[in-house]
mmCIF file of C-alpha atoms in Angstrom:
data_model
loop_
_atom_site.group_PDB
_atom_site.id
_atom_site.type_symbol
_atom_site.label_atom_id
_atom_site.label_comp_id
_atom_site.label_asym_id
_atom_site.label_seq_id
_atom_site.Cartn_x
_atom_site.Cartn_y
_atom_site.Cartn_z
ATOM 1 C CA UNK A 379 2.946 2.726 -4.116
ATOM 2 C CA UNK A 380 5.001 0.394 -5.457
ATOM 3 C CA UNK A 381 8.903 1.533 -5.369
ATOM 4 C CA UNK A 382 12.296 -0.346 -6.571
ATOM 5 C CA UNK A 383 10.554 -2.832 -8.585
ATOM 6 C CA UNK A 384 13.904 -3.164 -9.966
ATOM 7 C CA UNK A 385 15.231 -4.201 -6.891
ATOM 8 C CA UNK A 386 16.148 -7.768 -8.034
ATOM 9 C CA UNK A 387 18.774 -6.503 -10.705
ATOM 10 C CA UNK A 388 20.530 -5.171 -8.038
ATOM 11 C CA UNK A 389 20.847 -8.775 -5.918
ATOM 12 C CA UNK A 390 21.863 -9.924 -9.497
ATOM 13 C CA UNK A 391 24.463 -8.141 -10.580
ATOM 14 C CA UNK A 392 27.591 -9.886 -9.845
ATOM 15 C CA UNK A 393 31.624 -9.673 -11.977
ATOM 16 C CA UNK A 394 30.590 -8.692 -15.438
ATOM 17 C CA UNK A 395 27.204 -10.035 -15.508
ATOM 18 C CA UNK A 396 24.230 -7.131 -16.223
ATOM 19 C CA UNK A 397 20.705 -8.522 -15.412
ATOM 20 C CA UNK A 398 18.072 -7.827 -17.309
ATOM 21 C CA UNK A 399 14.477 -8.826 -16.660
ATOM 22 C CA UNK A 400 14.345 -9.588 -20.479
ATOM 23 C CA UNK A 401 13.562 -13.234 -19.595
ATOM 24 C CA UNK A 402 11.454 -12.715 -16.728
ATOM 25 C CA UNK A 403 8.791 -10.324 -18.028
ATOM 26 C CA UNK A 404 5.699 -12.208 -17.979
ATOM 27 C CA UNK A 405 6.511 -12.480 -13.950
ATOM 28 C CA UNK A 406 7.793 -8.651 -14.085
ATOM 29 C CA UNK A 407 3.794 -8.037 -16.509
ATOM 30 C CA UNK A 408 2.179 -9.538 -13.859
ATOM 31 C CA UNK A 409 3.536 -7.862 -10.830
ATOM 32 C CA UNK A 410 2.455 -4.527 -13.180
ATOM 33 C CA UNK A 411 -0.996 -5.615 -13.790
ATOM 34 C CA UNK A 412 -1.329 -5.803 -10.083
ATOM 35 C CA UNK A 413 0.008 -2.298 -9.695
ATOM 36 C CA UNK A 414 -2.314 -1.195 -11.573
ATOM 37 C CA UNK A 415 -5.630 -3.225 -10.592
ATOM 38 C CA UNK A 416 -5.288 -1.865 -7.111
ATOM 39 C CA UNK A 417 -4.194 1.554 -8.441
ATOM 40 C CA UNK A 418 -0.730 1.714 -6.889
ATOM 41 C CA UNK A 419 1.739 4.130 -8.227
ATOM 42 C CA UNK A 420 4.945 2.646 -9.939
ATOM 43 C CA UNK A 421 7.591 4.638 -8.362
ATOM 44 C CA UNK A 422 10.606 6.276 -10.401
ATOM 45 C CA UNK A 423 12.965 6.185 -7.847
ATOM 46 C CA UNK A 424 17.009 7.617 -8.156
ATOM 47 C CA UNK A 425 18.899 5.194 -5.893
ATOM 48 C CA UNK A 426 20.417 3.494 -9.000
ATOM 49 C CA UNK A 427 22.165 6.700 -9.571
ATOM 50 C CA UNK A 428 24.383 5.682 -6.908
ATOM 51 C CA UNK A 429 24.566 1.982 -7.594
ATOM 52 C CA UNK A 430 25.922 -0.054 -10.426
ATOM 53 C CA UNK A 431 23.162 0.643 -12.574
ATOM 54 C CA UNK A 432 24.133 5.118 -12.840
ATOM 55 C CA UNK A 433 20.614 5.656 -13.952
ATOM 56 C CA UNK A 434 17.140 5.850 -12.113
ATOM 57 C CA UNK A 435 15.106 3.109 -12.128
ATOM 58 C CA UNK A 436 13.221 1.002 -13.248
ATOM 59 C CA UNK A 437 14.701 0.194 -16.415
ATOM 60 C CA UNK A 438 12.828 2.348 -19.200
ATOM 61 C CA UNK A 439 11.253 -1.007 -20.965
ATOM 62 C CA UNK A 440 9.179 -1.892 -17.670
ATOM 63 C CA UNK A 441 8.128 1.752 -17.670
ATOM 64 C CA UNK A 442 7.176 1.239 -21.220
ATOM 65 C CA UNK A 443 5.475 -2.341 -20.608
ATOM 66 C CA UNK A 444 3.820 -0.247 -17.598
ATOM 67 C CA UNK A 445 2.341 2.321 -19.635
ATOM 68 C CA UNK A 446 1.337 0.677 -22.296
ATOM 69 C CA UNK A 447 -0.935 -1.304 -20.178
ATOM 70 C CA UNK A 448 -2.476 1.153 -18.594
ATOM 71 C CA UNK A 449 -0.622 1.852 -15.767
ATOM 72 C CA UNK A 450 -1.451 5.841 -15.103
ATOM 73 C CA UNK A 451 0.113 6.404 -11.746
ATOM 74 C CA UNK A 452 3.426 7.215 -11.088
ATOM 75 C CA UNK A 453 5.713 8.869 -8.408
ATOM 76 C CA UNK A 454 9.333 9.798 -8.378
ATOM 77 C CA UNK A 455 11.545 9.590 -5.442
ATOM 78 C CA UNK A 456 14.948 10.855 -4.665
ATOM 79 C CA UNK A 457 15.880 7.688 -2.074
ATOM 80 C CA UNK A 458 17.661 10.546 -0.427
ATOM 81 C CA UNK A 459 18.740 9.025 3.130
ATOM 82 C CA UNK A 460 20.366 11.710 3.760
ATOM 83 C CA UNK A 461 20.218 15.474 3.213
ATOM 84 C CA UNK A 462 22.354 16.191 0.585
ATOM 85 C CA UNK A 463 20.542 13.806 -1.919
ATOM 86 C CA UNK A 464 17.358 15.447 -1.086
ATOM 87 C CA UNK A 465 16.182 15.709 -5.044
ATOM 88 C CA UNK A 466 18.756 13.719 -6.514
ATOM 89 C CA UNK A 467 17.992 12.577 -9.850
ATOM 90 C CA UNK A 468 14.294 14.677 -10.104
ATOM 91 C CA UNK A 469 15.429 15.682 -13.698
ATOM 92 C CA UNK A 470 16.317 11.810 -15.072
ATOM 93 C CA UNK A 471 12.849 10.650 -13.498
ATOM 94 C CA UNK A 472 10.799 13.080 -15.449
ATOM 95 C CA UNK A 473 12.664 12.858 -18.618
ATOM 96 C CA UNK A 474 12.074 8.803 -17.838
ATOM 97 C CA UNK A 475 8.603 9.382 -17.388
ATOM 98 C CA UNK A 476 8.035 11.858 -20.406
ATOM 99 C CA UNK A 477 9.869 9.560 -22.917
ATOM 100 C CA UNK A 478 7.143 7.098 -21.412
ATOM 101 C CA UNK A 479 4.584 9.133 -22.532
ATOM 102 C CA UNK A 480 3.367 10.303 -18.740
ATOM 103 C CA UNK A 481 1.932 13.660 -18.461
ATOM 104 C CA UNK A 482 1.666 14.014 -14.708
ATOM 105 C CA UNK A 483 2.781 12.536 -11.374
ATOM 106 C CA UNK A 484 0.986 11.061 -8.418
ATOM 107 C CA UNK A 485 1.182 12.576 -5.147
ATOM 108 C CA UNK A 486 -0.407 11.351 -2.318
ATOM 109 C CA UNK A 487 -2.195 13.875 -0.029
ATOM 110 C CA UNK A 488 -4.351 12.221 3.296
ATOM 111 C CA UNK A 489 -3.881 8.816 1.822
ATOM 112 C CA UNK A 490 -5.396 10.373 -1.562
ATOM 113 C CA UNK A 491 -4.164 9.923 -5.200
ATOM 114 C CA UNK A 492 -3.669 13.195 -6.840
ATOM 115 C CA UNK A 493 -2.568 13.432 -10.484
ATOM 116 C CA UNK A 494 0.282 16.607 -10.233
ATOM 117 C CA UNK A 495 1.402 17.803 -13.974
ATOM 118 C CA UNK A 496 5.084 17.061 -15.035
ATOM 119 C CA UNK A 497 5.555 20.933 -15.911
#
């Protein structure tokens, strides 16, 4: 699993500065092509609801870039820390990774990859 690949916007952001990892991609392509050469799930994950970025994450063009490599696997989590956020953002995540053009999830069952339909 690989979760909050867009971790490094976060340290970023600072005033009125937005990162981006528009100028960074062949490091962000790379990091992908890994993902997916040891079959890792990219994670969808809804912490950024909270943050400065009021969206899940990663940014839609990486989950783009990530598909249209190849990249298969995915999982969505709700970076819930506590109760009440238990499912936050479930809805944004699989709109996310419809508009990606992903049919199905990954879910993990005794260490196992198994593909779960988006319903």
């Amino acid at each position: 699993m690989l979760a909050h690949i867009d971790y490094p916007l976060r340290v970023m952001k600072h005033g009125d500065y937005v990162p981006s990892f528009d100028h960074y991609m062949d490091r962000v392509e790379q990091v992908l092509r890994a993902c997916i050469d040891h079959g890792y799930a990219l994670e969808l994950n809804a912490a950024g609801l909270g943050g400065w970025m009021k969206k899940v994450g990663p940014p839609q063009d990486i989950l783009y870039e990530y598909r249209r490599m190849g990249g298969e696997r995915i999982s969505i989590g709700s970076d819930s820390h506590a109760l009440d956020n238990v499912g936050r953002g479930f809805d944004d995540c699989v709109k996310n990774a419809r508009d990606a053009g992903f049919t199905s999830v990954t879910v993990f069952r005794n260490r196992k990859p198994e593909q779960v339909a988006l319903g």
